[in-house]
Amino acid sequence: MTVQDRGQQADLPGDTYAVFGNPIKHSKSPQIHKAFAQQLGDALTYRAVRVESDAFESTVLGFFQRGGRGLNITVPFKERACALADTVSSAAEQAGAANCLVPREAGLHAENTDGLGLVKDMAANLGWQLQGRRALVIGAGGAVRGILQPLLQERVAELIIVNRTASRALELAQRFDNPSTAVRGCAPADVDGETFDLVINGTSASLSDDLPELPDIKLSARCCCYDLVYAAAPTAFMQWSAARAAWAVADGLGMLVEQAAESYYLWRGQRPATDGVISDLRAALLASA
Ligand code: NAP
């Protein structure tokens, strides 16, 4: 049974897509997908929809029954999106969370494009080498769960996860244990004195311009530091990285656009170019500051 077979009439106009979350007002996804569609000459509608918690599943199923072509899912529904789907990609399964839903013959398919987006931004856009690097990930929430498998696929040499609630970091390390790359989870202070080539801030501390509890680490000569959060001005973590002479520092705007491009590709089979969209968003962000 396909999602369109489950009842309701397909009455959505043309190719309709949306992002579901709560809150949703801040979402830049409509702007990004509109830019992709313009670039590729596609006629489509993409809306940001605030969904109440008790109506998430019914709203998702209703959207696809009415002919919706694809959904992005954001906080706090990524885990529930994964649980709702009929088929789940390995990235979404390992993360236990999905940010993209695609209607297919076999039913609703869940994917997690966050980690792919991050890796694409670091490797392709920023030119950072990931293979063989010693990586530290700070945080153990939903976003970090989504980025670990893609990072491991890039064959980092070692992956250490630290979190202020250390038990969550340990749990993630166990979940992502694998024969090829050593994965360790611990409290921030447990890595004091160690040296890293790649440091990713996956906490939400930057949203309130705070610095998460950070270990007293050393940055290698070509250490790259990435904050999943993006802002008009460098975040507290980016400032901390620059003060320690990180070789390169970036925020998560490129990841946001790249995860959207992966979603667009999954829905429509065409991969939009992202560089112009990232620079336009950056300019708009700076202008709004
Ligand atoms: P989440 O599930 O709520 O997890 C938040 C994480 O941050 C937890 O590990 C939490 O630690 C930690 N944390 C929060 N405040 C902290 C503080 N003051 N000091 C130290 N640790 C702190 O959130 P999420 O979904 O993982 O999202 C994390 C961030 O990634 C968000 O800010 C989000 O905007 C960003 N993000 C960006 C993109 C992108 O495309 N650029 C995509 C996804 C997410 P505890 O476990 O101890 O509570």
Coordinates of C-alpha atoms and ligand atoms in Angstrom, one line a residue:
M1 CA 0.0 0.0 0.0
T2 CA 1.5 3.4 -1.0
V3 CA 0.9 6.4 1.2
Q4 CA -1.4 7.8 -1.4
D5 CA -3.6 4.7 -1.2
R6 CA -4.5 5.3 2.4
G7 CA -7.7 7.2 1.9
Q8 CA -8.0 11.0 1.3
Q9 CA -8.1 12.7 -2.1
A10 CA -5.0 14.2 -3.6
D11 CA -5.9 17.9 -3.5
L12 CA -2.6 19.7 -2.9
P13 CA -1.6 22.0 -5.7
G14 CA 1.2 20.8 -8.1
D15 CA 4.4 19.6 -6.5
T16 CA 4.0 20.4 -2.9
Y17 CA 6.7 20.0 -0.3
A18 CA 7.0 21.2 3.3
V19 CA 9.1 21.3 6.5
F20 CA 7.3 20.2 9.7
G21 CA 8.5 21.3 13.1
N22 CA 7.6 23.2 16.2
P23 CA 8.8 26.0 16.4
I24 CA 9.1 26.6 12.7
K25 CA 9.1 30.4 12.1
H26 CA 12.9 30.5 12.1
S27 CA 13.2 27.9 9.3
K28 CA 15.2 28.9 6.2
S29 CA 14.1 25.7 4.3
P30 CA 11.4 27.5 2.2
Q31 CA 13.9 30.1 1.1
I32 CA 16.5 27.4 0.2
H33 CA 14.1 25.2 -1.7
K34 CA 12.7 28.1 -3.6
A35 CA 16.2 29.0 -4.7
F36 CA 16.9 25.4 -5.8
A37 CA 13.6 25.3 -7.7
Q38 CA 14.4 28.6 -9.4
Q39 CA 17.8 27.4 -10.4
L40 CA 16.5 24.2 -11.9
G41 CA 13.4 25.7 -13.5
D42 CA 11.1 23.6 -11.4
A43 CA 7.6 24.7 -10.4
L44 CA 6.9 23.7 -6.9
T45 CA 5.5 24.9 -3.6
Y46 CA 7.4 24.5 -0.3
R47 CA 5.9 25.6 3.0
A48 CA 7.0 25.7 6.6
V49 CA 4.3 24.2 8.8
R50 CA 4.1 24.4 12.6
V51 CA 2.7 21.0 13.8
E52 CA 1.3 20.4 17.2
S53 CA 2.9 17.5 19.0
D54 CA -0.2 15.4 19.3
A55 CA -1.0 15.7 15.6
F56 CA 2.4 14.9 14.1
E57 CA 1.8 11.4 12.7
S58 CA -1.7 12.3 11.4
T59 CA -0.5 15.5 9.8
V60 CA 2.4 13.7 8.0
L61 CA 0.1 10.9 6.7
G62 CA -2.5 13.5 5.7
F63 CA 0.0 15.5 3.8
F64 CA 1.1 12.5 1.7
Q65 CA -2.4 11.3 1.2
R66 CA -3.3 14.7 -0.2
G67 CA -0.5 14.3 -2.8
G68 CA 2.4 15.9 -0.9
R69 CA 5.7 15.0 -2.7
G70 CA 8.2 15.3 0.2
L71 CA 8.8 16.5 3.7
N72 CA 11.6 17.8 5.7
I73 CA 11.3 17.2 9.4
T74 CA 12.9 19.3 12.1
V75 CA 13.0 19.6 15.9
P76 CA 11.3 18.0 17.8
F77 CA 9.9 15.4 15.4
K78 CA 12.9 13.7 13.8
E79 CA 12.7 10.5 15.9
R80 CA 9.0 10.2 15.4
A81 CA 9.4 10.6 11.6
C82 CA 11.8 7.7 11.6
A83 CA 9.4 5.5 13.6
L84 CA 6.5 6.4 11.3
A85 CA 8.2 5.4 8.0
D86 CA 7.7 2.1 6.3
T87 CA 11.4 1.9 5.2
V88 CA 14.4 3.6 6.7
S89 CA 17.8 4.3 5.3
S90 CA 20.9 3.0 7.2
A91 CA 21.9 6.6 8.1
A92 CA 18.4 7.3 9.6
E93 CA 18.3 3.9 11.3
Q94 CA 21.6 4.4 13.0
A95 CA 20.7 7.9 14.0
G96 CA 17.2 6.8 15.1
A97 CA 16.0 10.0 13.5
A98 CA 15.0 11.3 10.0
N99 CA 14.9 14.8 8.6
C100 CA 13.5 13.8 5.2
L101 CA 10.5 11.7 4.2
V102 CA 10.0 10.5 0.6
P103 CA 6.8 8.8 -0.7
R104 CA 7.7 5.6 -2.6
E105 CA 5.9 2.6 -4.1
A106 CA 6.7 0.6 -1.0
G107 CA 5.4 3.3 1.4
L108 CA 7.0 6.2 3.2
H109 CA 10.8 6.2 3.2
A110 CA 12.9 8.0 5.9
E111 CA 16.3 9.4 5.3
N112 CA 18.7 11.5 7.4
T113 CA 20.6 14.0 5.2
D114 CA 22.0 16.1 8.1
G115 CA 25.3 14.1 8.3
L116 CA 25.7 14.0 4.5
G117 CA 25.2 17.7 4.5
L118 CA 27.8 18.3 7.1
V119 CA 30.4 16.0 5.4
K120 CA 29.7 17.6 2.0
D121 CA 30.2 21.1 3.4
M122 CA 33.4 20.2 5.2
A123 CA 34.9 18.1 2.4
A124 CA 33.6 19.6 -0.8
N125 CA 32.9 23.2 0.0
L126 CA 35.5 23.9 2.6
G127 CA 38.1 21.5 1.3
W128 CA 38.8 19.9 4.7
Q129 CA 40.5 16.6 4.8
L130 CA 38.6 14.1 7.0
Q131 CA 40.2 10.8 6.3
G132 CA 42.8 9.8 8.9
R133 CA 41.9 12.8 11.2
R134 CA 41.4 12.5 14.9
A135 CA 37.9 13.9 15.5
L136 CA 36.2 15.3 18.6
V137 CA 32.5 15.7 18.6
I138 CA 31.0 17.8 21.4
G139 CA 27.3 17.0 22.3
A140 CA 25.2 13.9 22.1
G141 CA 21.8 15.1 21.0
G142 CA 19.8 14.4 17.9
A143 CA 22.1 16.3 15.5
V144 CA 25.2 14.4 16.7
R145 CA 23.4 11.1 16.2
G146 CA 22.8 12.1 12.6
I147 CA 26.4 13.1 11.8
L148 CA 28.3 10.1 13.3
Q149 CA 27.7 7.5 10.6
P150 CA 28.7 9.9 7.7
L151 CA 31.8 10.9 9.6
L152 CA 32.8 7.3 10.1
Q153 CA 32.2 6.6 6.4
E154 CA 34.8 9.4 5.7
R155 CA 37.2 7.1 7.6
V156 CA 38.3 9.5 10.3
A157 CA 41.1 7.8 12.3
E158 CA 39.4 8.0 15.7
L159 CA 36.1 9.5 16.9
I160 CA 35.6 10.8 20.4
I161 CA 32.3 12.1 21.6
V162 CA 32.1 14.2 24.8
N163 CA 29.0 15.6 26.4
R164 CA 28.2 17.4 29.6
T165 CA 25.9 14.5 30.4
A166 CA 28.6 11.9 29.9
S167 CA 26.2 8.9 29.9
R168 CA 24.7 10.1 26.6
A169 CA 28.1 10.3 25.0
L170 CA 28.9 6.8 26.2
E171 CA 25.6 5.5 24.9
L172 CA 26.3 6.9 21.5
A173 CA 29.8 5.5 21.4
Q174 CA 28.4 2.1 22.0
R175 CA 25.7 2.5 19.4
F176 CA 28.3 3.5 16.7
D177 CA 30.9 0.9 17.8
N178 CA 32.4 -0.6 14.6
P179 CA 35.4 -2.7 13.6
S180 CA 37.1 0.0 11.5
T181 CA 37.3 3.1 13.6
A182 CA 37.8 3.5 17.4
V183 CA 34.8 5.3 18.9
R184 CA 34.9 6.6 22.5
G185 CA 32.4 8.4 24.6
C186 CA 33.2 10.3 27.8
A187 CA 32.9 13.5 29.8
P188 CA 34.7 16.6 28.4
A189 CA 37.4 16.6 31.1
D190 CA 38.4 13.0 30.2
V191 CA 40.1 14.2 27.0
D192 CA 42.1 17.0 28.7
G193 CA 45.6 17.3 27.2
E194 CA 44.7 15.3 24.0
T195 CA 45.3 16.7 20.5
F196 CA 42.6 16.8 17.8
D197 CA 42.6 17.5 14.0
L198 CA 38.8 18.1 13.8
V199 CA 36.5 19.5 16.5
I200 CA 32.8 19.7 15.9
N201 CA 30.5 21.5 18.2
G202 CA 27.2 19.6 18.0
T203 CA 25.6 21.2 21.1
S204 CA 22.9 23.8 21.1
A205 CA 24.9 26.1 23.4
S206 CA 25.7 28.5 20.5
L207 CA 22.0 29.2 20.1
S208 CA 22.2 31.2 23.4
D209 CA 25.7 32.4 22.4
D210 CA 27.2 30.2 25.2
L211 CA 30.3 28.1 25.1
P212 CA 29.6 24.5 26.0
E213 CA 31.9 22.9 28.6
L214 CA 35.0 22.3 26.6
P215 CA 37.9 20.1 27.5
D216 CA 41.4 21.6 27.8
I217 CA 42.6 20.1 24.4
K218 CA 45.3 21.0 21.9
L219 CA 44.5 21.7 18.3
S220 CA 46.9 20.2 15.7
A221 CA 48.6 22.4 13.2
R222 CA 45.8 21.9 10.6
C223 CA 42.9 21.5 13.0
C224 CA 39.5 22.4 11.6
C225 CA 36.7 23.5 13.9
Y226 CA 33.0 23.4 12.9
D227 CA 29.9 24.7 14.8
L228 CA 26.6 23.1 13.6
V229 CA 24.9 26.3 14.6
Y230 CA 25.1 29.3 12.2
A231 CA 24.8 33.0 13.0
A232 CA 25.5 36.4 11.5
A233 CA 28.5 36.7 13.8
P234 CA 31.0 34.0 14.8
T235 CA 29.6 31.9 17.6
A236 CA 31.3 31.6 21.0
F237 CA 32.7 28.3 19.9
M238 CA 34.1 29.8 16.7
Q239 CA 35.7 32.5 18.7
W240 CA 37.2 29.9 21.1
S241 CA 38.6 28.0 18.1
A242 CA 40.1 31.1 16.4
A243 CA 41.7 32.2 19.7
R244 CA 43.4 28.7 19.7
A245 CA 44.7 29.3 16.2
A246 CA 42.6 26.7 14.5
W247 CA 43.6 26.3 10.9
A248 CA 40.0 26.7 9.7
V249 CA 36.8 27.6 11.4
A250 CA 33.2 27.4 10.0
D251 CA 29.6 27.5 11.0
G252 CA 26.7 25.3 10.0
L253 CA 25.1 27.4 7.2
G254 CA 26.7 25.3 4.5
M255 CA 25.5 22.1 6.2
L256 CA 22.0 23.5 6.3
V257 CA 22.0 24.1 2.5
E258 CA 23.7 20.8 1.7
Q259 CA 21.2 18.7 3.7
A260 CA 18.5 20.5 1.8
A261 CA 20.2 19.8 -1.5
E262 CA 20.3 16.1 -0.6
S263 CA 16.6 16.2 0.3
Y264 CA 15.8 17.8 -3.1
Y265 CA 17.8 15.1 -4.9
L266 CA 15.9 12.4 -3.0
W267 CA 12.6 13.9 -3.9
R268 CA 13.2 15.0 -7.5
G269 CA 16.3 13.2 -8.7
Q270 CA 18.2 16.4 -9.5
R271 CA 21.0 17.8 -7.4
P272 CA 21.0 21.6 -7.2
A273 CA 24.2 23.7 -7.1
T274 CA 24.6 25.0 -3.6
D275 CA 27.4 27.6 -3.7
G276 CA 25.3 30.5 -4.8
V277 CA 22.5 29.6 -2.3
I278 CA 25.0 29.5 0.5
S279 CA 26.5 32.9 -0.4
D280 CA 23.0 34.5 -0.8
L281 CA 21.9 33.2 2.6
R282 CA 25.1 34.4 4.2
A283 CA 24.6 37.9 2.7
A284 CA 21.0 38.0 3.9
L285 CA 22.1 36.8 7.4
L286 CA 24.8 39.5 7.6
A287 CA 22.3 42.2 6.3
S288 CA 19.8 41.2 9.0
A289 CA 22.4 41.5 11.8
Ligands
NAP1 P1 19.4 18.4 21.2 O1 19.0 17.0 20.8 O2 18.5 19.2 22.1 O3 20.8 18.2 21.9 C1 21.5 19.3 22.5 C2 22.9 18.9 22.9 O4 23.6 20.1 23.3 C3 23.0 17.9 24.0 O5 24.1 17.1 23.9 C4 23.1 18.9 25.2 O6 23.8 18.3 26.3 C5 24.0 19.9 24.6 N1 24.0 21.2 25.3 C6 23.0 22.1 25.2 N2 23.3 23.2 25.9 C7 24.6 23.1 26.4 C8 25.5 23.8 27.2 N3 25.1 25.1 27.6 N4 26.7 23.3 27.5 C9 27.0 22.1 27.0 N5 26.2 21.3 26.3 C10 25.0 21.8 26.0 O7 19.7 19.3 19.9 P2 20.2 18.8 18.5 O8 19.0 18.5 17.7 O9 21.2 17.8 18.7 O10 20.8 20.2 17.9 C11 22.1 20.6 18.3 C12 22.4 21.9 17.5 O11 22.7 21.6 16.2 C13 21.2 22.9 17.5 O12 21.7 24.1 17.9 C14 20.8 22.9 16.0 O13 20.4 24.2 15.6 C15 22.1 22.5 15.3 N6 21.8 21.8 14.0 C16 22.2 22.4 12.9 C17 22.0 21.8 11.7 C18 22.5 22.5 10.4 O14 22.0 22.1 9.3 N7 23.4 23.4 10.5 C19 21.2 20.6 11.6 C20 20.8 20.0 12.8 C21 21.1 20.7 14.0 P3 23.0 17.4 27.4 O15 22.8 16.0 26.8 O16 23.9 17.3 28.6 O17 21.7 18.0 27.6

